[in-house]
Coordinates of C-alpha atoms and ligand atoms in Angstrom, one line a residue:
M1 CA 1.8 16.8 -14.1
V2 CA -0.8 17.4 -11.1
M3 CA -3.2 14.3 -10.8
E4 CA -6.7 14.5 -9.8
A5 CA -7.4 13.5 -6.4
T6 CA -10.0 10.8 -7.1
D7 CA -10.1 8.9 -3.9
L8 CA -9.2 10.3 -0.8
A9 CA -11.1 8.4 1.6
G10 CA -8.2 6.6 3.0
V11 CA -7.0 10.0 3.7
E12 CA -10.1 10.7 6.0
K13 CA -10.3 7.6 7.8
F14 CA -6.4 8.3 8.6
L15 CA -7.3 11.5 10.0
S16 CA -10.2 10.7 12.0
R17 CA -8.2 8.3 14.1
Q18 CA -5.5 9.1 16.8
Q19 CA -2.1 8.6 15.5
L20 CA -0.1 5.7 17.2
L21 CA 3.5 5.0 17.8
F22 CA 4.8 2.2 15.9
I23 CA 7.2 0.1 18.2
G24 CA 8.0 -3.6 17.5
G25 CA 5.4 -4.2 14.8
R26 CA 2.5 -2.7 17.0
W27 CA 0.6 0.6 17.1
C28 CA 0.5 1.9 20.7
E29 CA 0.0 5.0 22.8
S30 CA 2.8 7.0 24.3
T31 CA 3.8 5.4 27.8
S32 CA 2.6 8.7 29.3
G33 CA -0.7 8.8 27.4
E34 CA 0.0 12.3 25.9
T35 CA -0.8 13.3 22.6
F36 CA 0.1 16.6 20.6
P37 CA -1.7 18.5 18.1
V38 CA -0.6 18.4 14.2
L39 CA -1.9 21.6 12.1
N40 CA -2.4 22.1 8.7
P41 CA -0.3 25.3 8.0
A42 CA -2.6 26.6 4.8
T43 CA -5.4 27.0 7.6
G44 CA -3.8 26.8 11.0
K45 CA -6.3 24.3 12.0
V46 CA -5.6 21.2 14.1
I47 CA -6.0 18.1 11.5
A48 CA -4.7 15.2 13.6
Q49 CA -3.7 14.2 17.4
V50 CA -0.6 12.2 17.9
A51 CA 1.1 10.1 20.5
K52 CA 3.5 12.0 22.0
G53 CA 6.6 9.7 22.4
G54 CA 9.1 10.4 25.0
S55 CA 12.2 8.9 26.3
A56 CA 10.4 5.5 27.9
D57 CA 9.2 5.2 24.2
I58 CA 12.5 5.6 22.6
D59 CA 14.0 2.9 25.0
L60 CA 11.0 0.7 24.0
A61 CA 11.5 1.2 20.4
V62 CA 15.6 0.9 20.6
K63 CA 15.0 -2.5 22.6
A64 CA 12.5 -3.7 19.8
A65 CA 15.1 -2.5 17.0
R66 CA 17.9 -4.1 18.9
K67 CA 15.7 -7.5 19.3
A68 CA 14.8 -7.6 15.7
F69 CA 18.3 -6.7 14.4
C70 CA 20.0 -9.5 16.4
S71 CA 17.3 -11.9 15.3
D72 CA 17.7 -14.9 13.0
E73 CA 14.8 -13.7 11.0
W74 CA 16.7 -10.4 9.8
Q75 CA 20.1 -12.1 10.2
K76 CA 19.8 -15.3 8.4
K77 CA 16.3 -16.3 7.2
I78 CA 16.0 -13.0 5.2
T79 CA 18.7 -12.8 2.5
P80 CA 20.1 -9.7 0.7
A81 CA 17.8 -10.2 -1.9
D82 CA 15.0 -11.0 0.2
R83 CA 15.7 -7.5 1.7
G84 CA 15.7 -5.8 -1.9
K85 CA 12.2 -7.7 -2.3
L86 CA 10.8 -5.9 0.6
L87 CA 11.9 -2.6 -0.5
W88 CA 10.3 -3.5 -3.9
K89 CA 7.2 -4.4 -2.4
W90 CA 7.3 -1.2 0.0
A91 CA 7.9 1.0 -3.3
D92 CA 4.7 -0.3 -5.1
L93 CA 2.7 0.3 -2.0
L94 CA 3.9 3.9 -1.9
E95 CA 2.7 4.0 -5.7
A96 CA -0.6 2.4 -4.8
N97 CA -1.1 4.9 -2.2
F98 CA 0.5 7.8 -4.5
I99 CA -2.6 10.3 -4.4
E100 CA -3.7 9.9 -0.9
L101 CA 0.3 10.2 0.8
A102 CA 0.9 13.5 -1.7
H103 CA -2.6 14.7 -0.5
L104 CA -1.8 14.0 3.2
E105 CA 1.9 15.7 2.6
T106 CA 0.3 18.7 1.3
I107 CA -2.2 19.4 4.3
N108 CA 0.4 18.6 6.8
N109 CA 3.2 20.6 5.1
G110 CA 1.8 23.0 3.1
M111 CA 3.6 22.4 -0.2
P112 CA 2.0 22.5 -3.4
I113 CA 0.2 19.5 -4.5
A114 CA 2.6 19.2 -7.7
I115 CA 6.0 19.4 -5.3
A116 CA 4.5 16.7 -3.0
Q117 CA 3.6 14.3 -5.9
M118 CA 7.4 15.0 -7.6
A119 CA 8.6 14.4 -4.5
L120 CA 6.8 11.2 -3.6
A121 CA 7.9 10.2 -7.0
E122 CA 11.4 10.7 -6.4
S123 CA 11.0 8.9 -2.9
I124 CA 9.7 5.9 -5.0
K125 CA 12.7 5.8 -7.4
F126 CA 14.9 6.2 -4.3
V127 CA 13.4 3.1 -2.7
R128 CA 13.6 1.0 -6.0
Y129 CA 17.4 2.1 -6.3
Y130 CA 18.4 0.8 -2.8
S131 CA 16.3 -1.9 -3.3
G132 CA 18.8 -3.1 -6.2
M133 CA 21.8 -2.7 -4.0
T134 CA 21.0 -5.1 -1.3
A135 CA 22.7 -8.2 -2.9
K136 CA 25.4 -6.3 -4.2
I137 CA 26.9 -5.8 -1.0
H138 CA 30.5 -7.1 -0.6
G139 CA 34.3 -6.3 0.5
K140 CA 37.2 -6.9 -1.5
A141 CA 39.8 -9.6 -1.5
Q142 CA 43.7 -8.7 -1.3
H143 CA 47.0 -10.5 -1.3
S144 CA 48.6 -8.7 1.9
K145 CA 52.4 -8.6 1.6
S146 CA 53.2 -5.7 3.5
G147 CA 52.1 -6.7 7.2
S148 CA 54.0 -5.7 10.1
N149 CA 55.0 -9.4 10.6
G150 CA 56.9 -9.5 7.2
G151 CA 54.5 -12.3 6.1
N152 CA 52.0 -13.0 3.4
A153 CA 48.4 -13.0 4.3
L154 CA 45.2 -13.3 2.4
A155 CA 43.3 -10.0 3.4
Y156 CA 39.7 -9.5 2.7
T157 CA 36.9 -7.1 3.8
I158 CA 33.4 -7.8 4.9
R159 CA 30.7 -5.2 5.1
E160 CA 28.3 -5.5 8.0
P161 CA 25.3 -3.2 8.8
V162 CA 26.2 -0.9 11.4
G163 CA 23.4 -1.9 13.7
V164 CA 20.3 -0.2 15.4
V165 CA 20.1 3.3 13.9
G166 CA 18.5 6.5 14.9
Q167 CA 17.1 8.8 12.3
I168 CA 15.8 12.6 13.0
I169 CA 14.3 14.1 10.3
P170 CA 12.9 17.5 9.4
W171 CA 9.4 19.2 8.3
N172 CA 10.2 20.7 5.0
G173 CA 10.2 17.4 2.8
P174 CA 8.6 14.6 5.3
I175 CA 8.3 11.8 2.9
L176 CA 11.5 12.4 0.9
M177 CA 13.3 12.8 4.2
A178 CA 12.1 9.6 5.9
I179 CA 12.7 7.6 2.7
W180 CA 16.5 8.8 2.5
K181 CA 17.1 7.7 5.6
M182 CA 15.3 4.6 5.9
A183 CA 15.9 3.0 2.5
P184 CA 19.5 2.8 2.6
A185 CA 19.7 1.7 6.3
L186 CA 17.1 -1.2 5.5
A187 CA 19.3 -1.9 2.2
A188 CA 22.1 -2.6 4.3
G189 CA 20.5 -4.7 6.9
C190 CA 20.3 -2.3 9.9
S191 CA 17.1 -1.9 12.0
L192 CA 15.9 1.5 12.7
V193 CA 14.0 4.2 15.0
L194 CA 12.7 7.0 13.0
K195 CA 11.8 10.3 14.8
P196 CA 9.8 12.7 12.1
D197 CA 9.3 16.2 13.1
E198 CA 6.9 17.2 15.4
K199 CA 5.1 19.6 12.9
T200 CA 4.7 16.8 10.2
P201 CA 4.7 13.3 11.7
L202 CA 1.5 12.1 9.5
T203 CA 2.9 10.5 6.3
A204 CA 6.0 9.0 8.2
L205 CA 3.5 7.1 10.2
W206 CA 1.6 5.8 7.0
L207 CA 4.9 5.0 5.6
G208 CA 5.5 2.6 8.8
A209 CA 2.0 1.2 8.2
L210 CA 3.0 0.4 4.2
A211 CA 6.3 -1.2 5.5
M212 CA 4.6 -3.4 7.8
E213 CA 2.2 -4.6 5.1
A214 CA 5.2 -4.7 2.6
G215 CA 6.3 -7.7 4.9
F216 CA 9.1 -6.2 7.0
P217 CA 9.7 -8.3 10.3
K218 CA 8.5 -6.8 13.4
G219 CA 10.9 -4.3 14.9
V220 CA 13.0 -3.6 12.2
I221 CA 11.0 -0.4 11.4
N222 CA 10.2 1.6 14.5
I223 CA 8.6 5.3 14.2
V224 CA 8.3 7.6 17.4
S225 CA 6.5 10.7 17.0
G226 CA 7.5 13.3 19.6
L227 CA 9.4 16.7 20.6
G228 CA 12.7 17.0 19.5
E229 CA 13.8 17.9 23.3
E230 CA 12.2 15.0 24.2
A231 CA 12.1 11.9 22.1
G232 CA 15.0 13.6 19.5
A233 CA 17.3 14.1 22.4
A234 CA 16.5 10.8 24.0
L235 CA 17.4 8.9 20.6
A236 CA 20.4 10.7 20.1
A237 CA 22.0 10.2 23.3
H238 CA 20.6 6.5 23.5
S239 CA 23.6 4.2 24.3
D240 CA 22.0 1.4 22.5
I241 CA 21.8 3.1 19.4
D242 CA 24.7 2.5 17.0
K243 CA 24.5 5.3 14.2
I244 CA 22.3 8.5 14.2
A245 CA 21.5 10.1 11.0
F246 CA 20.0 14.0 11.2
T247 CA 18.9 16.5 8.9
G248 CA 17.5 19.9 10.5
S249 CA 19.3 23.1 11.9
P250 CA 23.0 23.5 12.8
E251 CA 21.9 24.1 16.3
I252 CA 20.5 20.8 16.7
G253 CA 23.3 18.9 15.0
R254 CA 25.5 20.5 17.3
E255 CA 23.6 18.8 20.0
I256 CA 23.6 15.6 18.2
V257 CA 27.1 15.7 18.2
K258 CA 27.4 16.3 21.9
A259 CA 24.8 13.6 22.6
S260 CA 26.5 11.1 20.4
A261 CA 29.8 11.3 22.5
G262 CA 28.4 8.9 25.1
N263 CA 28.8 5.8 23.4
F264 CA 30.8 7.4 20.0
K265 CA 27.8 6.4 17.6
R266 CA 28.5 7.2 14.2
V267 CA 27.0 10.6 12.9
S268 CA 25.7 11.8 9.7
L269 CA 24.4 15.3 9.5
E270 CA 22.8 17.7 6.9
L271 CA 22.4 20.7 8.3
G272 CA 21.2 23.4 5.4
G273 CA 22.9 25.9 3.3
K274 CA 23.2 29.4 1.9
S275 CA 23.8 28.4 -1.4
P276 CA 25.1 30.6 -4.4
N277 CA 23.6 30.6 -7.7
I278 CA 25.9 32.1 -10.3
I279 CA 24.6 33.6 -13.8
F280 CA 27.5 34.7 -16.2
S281 CA 26.5 36.9 -19.2
D282 CA 26.7 34.2 -21.5
A283 CA 24.6 31.8 -20.1
N284 CA 21.2 30.9 -21.7
L285 CA 19.0 33.5 -19.9
E286 CA 15.7 31.9 -21.1
I287 CA 16.5 29.0 -18.8
A288 CA 18.7 30.5 -16.0
I289 CA 16.4 33.2 -14.8
P290 CA 13.0 31.1 -14.5
T291 CA 15.2 28.4 -12.6
A292 CA 17.0 31.1 -10.3
V293 CA 13.4 32.2 -9.2
Q294 CA 12.4 28.3 -8.9
S295 CA 15.4 27.3 -7.3
I296 CA 14.4 30.0 -4.1
F297 CA 10.8 29.9 -4.1
A298 CA 9.9 26.3 -4.5
N299 CA 8.6 24.9 -1.4
Q300 CA 8.3 28.4 -0.1
G301 CA 12.3 28.6 0.0
Q302 CA 12.2 26.0 2.8
V303 CA 14.6 23.6 1.1
C304 CA 18.0 23.0 2.4
T305 CA 19.7 23.8 -1.2
A306 CA 17.7 27.0 -2.0
G307 CA 19.3 29.1 -4.4
S308 CA 19.1 31.7 -2.1
R309 CA 22.4 34.0 -3.1
L310 CA 21.9 35.0 -7.0
Y311 CA 25.3 36.3 -8.2
V312 CA 24.7 37.8 -11.6
E313 CA 27.6 39.4 -13.9
A314 CA 27.3 43.1 -13.8
N315 CA 26.9 43.9 -17.3
I316 CA 23.6 41.7 -17.1
F317 CA 22.5 42.6 -13.3
D318 CA 19.5 45.2 -14.3
R319 CA 18.2 43.0 -17.1
V320 CA 18.0 39.9 -15.0
V321 CA 16.7 41.7 -11.7
D322 CA 14.0 43.2 -14.0
T323 CA 13.1 39.5 -15.4
V324 CA 13.5 37.8 -11.9
V325 CA 11.1 40.4 -10.2
M326 CA 8.4 40.2 -13.2
I327 CA 8.4 36.3 -12.9
T328 CA 8.1 36.5 -9.1
K329 CA 5.4 38.9 -9.4
G330 CA 3.5 36.5 -11.4
L331 CA 3.8 33.6 -8.7
K332 CA 0.7 32.7 -6.9
V333 CA 0.8 32.0 -3.3
G334 CA -2.1 30.0 -1.5
N335 CA -3.5 26.6 -0.4
G336 CA -0.8 23.9 -1.9
L337 CA -4.1 21.7 -2.6
N338 CA -5.0 24.2 -5.7
P339 CA -2.8 23.4 -8.3
D340 CA -2.7 26.9 -9.8
N341 CA -0.8 27.8 -6.7
H342 CA 2.9 28.2 -7.1
L343 CA 3.7 28.7 -3.0
G344 CA 1.9 27.2 -0.4
P345 CA 2.0 28.4 3.3
L346 CA 5.4 28.4 5.5
I347 CA 5.2 25.7 8.2
S348 CA 4.2 27.4 11.2
N349 CA 3.7 30.7 12.5
K350 CA 7.2 30.6 14.3
Q351 CA 8.6 30.0 10.9
L352 CA 6.9 33.2 9.6
S353 CA 8.1 35.3 12.2
R354 CA 11.7 33.9 11.9
V355 CA 11.2 34.6 8.1
H356 CA 10.0 38.3 8.6
Q357 CA 12.7 38.9 11.2
Y358 CA 15.1 38.5 8.8
V359 CA 13.0 40.5 6.3
E360 CA 13.3 43.2 9.2
S361 CA 16.9 42.8 9.6
G362 CA 18.0 43.2 5.7
L363 CA 16.0 46.6 5.9
Q364 CA 18.1 47.8 9.1
E365 CA 21.1 46.6 7.5
G366 CA 20.4 48.6 4.5
S367 CA 19.6 46.6 1.6
K368 CA 16.7 47.3 -0.9
L369 CA 13.6 45.2 -0.9
I370 CA 12.3 45.4 -4.3
T371 CA 9.4 43.2 -4.1
G372 CA 7.6 41.3 -1.0
G373 CA 8.4 41.5 2.5
K374 CA 4.8 40.8 4.0
Q375 CA 2.6 38.2 5.2
I376 CA -0.3 37.4 3.0
G377 CA -3.7 37.4 4.8
E378 CA -4.4 36.2 8.2
T379 CA -5.5 32.6 7.9
G380 CA -2.5 30.1 7.6
Y381 CA 1.2 31.1 7.3
F382 CA 1.4 32.6 3.7
Y383 CA 4.5 35.0 3.1
E384 CA 5.2 36.9 -0.3
P385 CA 7.9 36.0 -2.3
T386 CA 10.6 38.5 -1.3
I387 CA 13.8 40.1 -3.2
F388 CA 16.6 42.1 -1.8
I389 CA 19.2 43.9 -3.8
N390 CA 22.1 46.3 -2.7
C391 CA 23.2 43.6 -0.4
N392 CA 26.7 42.9 1.0
S393 CA 28.6 39.7 2.3
Q394 CA 28.4 41.2 5.8
M395 CA 24.6 41.1 6.0
K396 CA 22.6 38.5 8.2
I397 CA 20.5 37.9 5.3
V398 CA 23.4 37.0 3.0
Q399 CA 25.2 34.9 5.6
E400 CA 22.2 33.1 7.2
E401 CA 19.8 30.5 6.2
I402 CA 16.5 31.8 6.0
F403 CA 14.5 28.9 5.1
G404 CA 11.8 30.9 3.7
P405 CA 11.0 32.7 0.2
V406 CA 13.9 35.4 0.6
L407 CA 16.0 35.9 -2.2
T408 CA 19.4 38.4 -2.1
I409 CA 20.6 39.3 -5.6
M410 CA 24.0 40.7 -6.1
P411 CA 26.3 41.7 -9.0
F412 CA 29.9 40.6 -9.8
E413 CA 32.7 41.7 -12.1
S414 CA 34.9 39.1 -12.1
F415 CA 35.2 35.1 -11.9
D416 CA 37.6 35.5 -9.0
E417 CA 35.5 37.8 -7.2
V418 CA 32.4 35.6 -7.8
V419 CA 34.5 32.7 -6.8
Q420 CA 35.1 34.5 -3.2
K421 CA 31.9 35.8 -2.4
S422 CA 30.2 32.4 -3.2
N423 CA 32.5 30.5 -0.5
N424 CA 32.1 33.6 1.9
T425 CA 30.0 31.5 3.9
T426 CA 30.1 28.7 6.9
Y427 CA 27.8 26.7 4.9
G428 CA 28.8 24.4 1.7
L429 CA 25.8 22.1 0.8
A430 CA 25.3 23.3 -3.2
A431 CA 25.8 25.9 -5.8
G432 CA 24.6 26.7 -9.4
I433 CA 26.6 27.7 -12.4
W434 CA 24.9 29.4 -15.5
T435 CA 27.5 29.8 -18.3
N436 CA 27.8 28.4 -22.0
N437 CA 31.8 28.2 -21.5
I438 CA 32.4 24.6 -20.7
K439 CA 35.9 25.8 -19.4
K440 CA 34.8 28.4 -17.1
A441 CA 31.8 26.0 -15.8
H442 CA 34.1 23.3 -14.5
T443 CA 37.0 25.4 -13.5
L444 CA 34.6 27.1 -11.4
A445 CA 33.1 23.9 -10.3
S446 CA 36.4 23.0 -8.9
Y447 CA 36.8 26.2 -6.8
L448 CA 33.5 26.1 -5.1
Q449 CA 33.2 24.7 -1.7
A450 CA 30.0 22.8 -2.0
G451 CA 28.7 19.3 -1.8
T452 CA 26.8 19.5 -5.0
V453 CA 27.1 21.8 -7.9
W454 CA 25.1 22.0 -10.8
I455 CA 25.9 23.4 -14.1
N456 CA 23.1 25.2 -16.2
S457 CA 20.5 23.7 -14.0
Y458 CA 19.4 23.7 -10.4
N459 CA 17.8 21.1 -7.9
V460 CA 18.4 18.2 -9.7
F461 CA 18.4 15.3 -7.5
D462 CA 19.4 11.6 -8.5
P463 CA 19.3 8.5 -6.1
T464 CA 22.7 7.5 -7.6
C465 CA 24.8 10.7 -6.8
P466 CA 26.2 11.6 -3.7
F467 CA 24.7 14.3 -1.7
G468 CA 25.8 16.6 1.3
G469 CA 27.6 19.3 2.7
F470 CA 31.0 20.5 2.9
K471 CA 32.1 22.8 5.7
Q472 CA 29.2 23.6 8.4
S473 CA 26.7 22.0 6.1
G474 CA 27.1 18.7 7.7
W475 CA 28.9 15.1 7.8
G476 CA 28.6 12.5 5.3
R477 CA 26.9 11.8 1.9
E478 CA 23.3 10.4 1.3
C479 CA 22.3 8.9 -1.7
G480 CA 24.5 6.7 -4.2
Q481 CA 27.1 4.0 -2.9
E482 CA 28.1 6.7 0.0
G483 CA 24.5 6.9 1.3
L484 CA 24.7 3.0 2.0
D485 CA 28.5 3.2 3.4
L486 CA 26.8 5.7 6.1
Y487 CA 25.0 2.2 7.2
M488 CA 27.9 -0.2 7.1
E489 CA 31.1 -0.9 9.1
T490 CA 33.8 -2.2 7.5
K491 CA 35.9 -5.6 9.0
T492 CA 39.3 -6.8 7.7
V493 CA 40.1 -10.5 8.2
M494 CA 43.4 -11.2 7.7
C495 CA 44.8 -14.9 7.4
T496 CA 48.9 -15.5 7.3
L497 CA 49.6 -17.8 4.7
Ligands
NAI501 P1 15.4 21.6 14.1 O1 16.7 21.1 14.0 O2 14.7 22.0 15.6 O3 14.3 20.3 13.8 C1 14.7 19.4 12.9 C2 14.5 17.7 13.6 O4 15.4 17.7 15.0 C3 13.0 17.7 14.2 O5 12.7 16.2 13.9 C4 13.1 18.2 15.5 O6 12.0 17.4 16.1 C5 14.6 17.6 16.0 N1 14.8 18.2 16.9 C6 14.9 19.3 17.7 N2 15.4 19.5 18.9 C7 16.2 18.2 19.0 C8 16.9 17.8 20.2 N3 17.3 18.7 21.1 N4 17.6 16.4 19.9 C9 17.2 15.9 19.1 N5 16.3 16.2 18.1 C10 15.8 17.4 18.0 O7 14.5 22.8 13.0 P2 13.7 23.6 13.3 O8 13.6 24.1 14.5 O9 12.4 23.3 12.8 O10 13.8 24.9 12.0 C11 14.8 25.9 12.3 C12 15.7 26.1 11.3 O11 16.3 24.9 10.8 C13 15.1 26.1 9.7 O12 14.7 27.9 10.1 C14 16.2 26.2 8.8 O13 17.2 27.1 8.8 C15 16.8 24.8 9.5 N6 16.2 23.8 9.2 C16 17.3 23.0 7.9 C17 16.7 21.7 7.3 C18 17.9 21.3 6.5 O14 17.1 20.6 5.6 N7 18.8 21.0 6.5 C19 15.3 21.2 7.8 C20 14.9 22.1 8.9 C21 15.0 23.0 9.4
MG502 MG1 14.3 23.6 16.4

């Protein structure tokens, strides 16, 4: 349900200020004094000037985070249960600022307001979930009888926070991505330096202000806006960062891994996907087809799990294609603040060109465009929802992550063929299966190389369920217990009896 924006005075006030870095509990300009402009992708207009943090600012933020991490306050005075209370309070404040935060998300990212509100509601759920885990972190005890000294020992494990964490997030879901990174790190007892994407730093800065209001000690949370190649690269390479968490492109994921080698910091990566969504002829098509449309065009396809490869059993192929196209033609594209619009703009002119280049490559490689394929208007970065058929597995549009509203639909004849085609990608983030045959669904789920497989649904997220990628979609799992494990070390203590 879309709520009415009744009071947006806070957003106006926020946008009227120059946005500063949040380091050691203080708001400050960048060391260089430089700023960068942030745009609304629906209008192409500058909506804010933001401090441009560089390596000197990252260094200050890491020092502040280290000091906070080692402080008696964070280590001793604030108990795990207190950490839970701080997170809960933070979630309350997200709720209290719900309308304004969602509005700011839409004017900075472009996403339809309903999606911004849904993502914020999920973010709040996510913080509350991790708030409930802080006092339940513990190791295991065991009687060790197989020791190399032949002895009898009492062994136990202790779970400790990994330390000072660097977190680099993308622009496609600025609030959700910030929360997915920050909440488990804070629950584990880490301190952190977050670098939001330079296209969408605004809501992360607001989250920082709310965390301060919730009462997190100074320096536990630091937010440094800045360019990827400057602030991001400095954070990834910093020798006093114990762990780096990244969501973004595989190219930069590779850079993060290289940069982490300096001090062998722990690394987790979420690098996107090219996810297959598979419809068998025995599926409930009334749900499968609209969900398939939604799975690729929600957030303009700028979703890591977007169902960008739709595989349809050959005997229903034409029927499914016709219905998908019919629903797609009814989608409205426009400013995300208008609740009637289903798709907003792409994030930037650069992303628009990238998407259009993929569309041109699809045409050059011989696939057939059946709807879309063009920019809409000249203001903002709007693009038509686009569909190709007559595609094969070698084509770039079938292999590469486009991160835009472009769907490829391909037929399959047999179970084995769709397994082979689905897995024929360097990615392995997600997959969808539509069938009413339970055995077929679960057998196929076991064969698919994907971190998440949805059966008779798509893009359902749950804070309790691990999320992440096989193959080149990344390393590690966020959400659930695994999401907390990313931010902890295990210590074994053995006492010979
Ligand atoms: P990107 O990977 O360049 O940006 C993601 C984050 O990394 C941003 O915070 C950016 O500032 C930072 N970054 C950039 N260069 C860096 C460096 N050298 N060192 C450290 N941090 C750095 O993604 P971009 O260029 O915005 O999008 C390009 C493509 O990446 C998209 O079209 C999409 O295919 C993919 N992507 C995937 C995402 C996912 O959810 N897995 C999210 C965003 C992009
Ligand atoms: Mg980039």
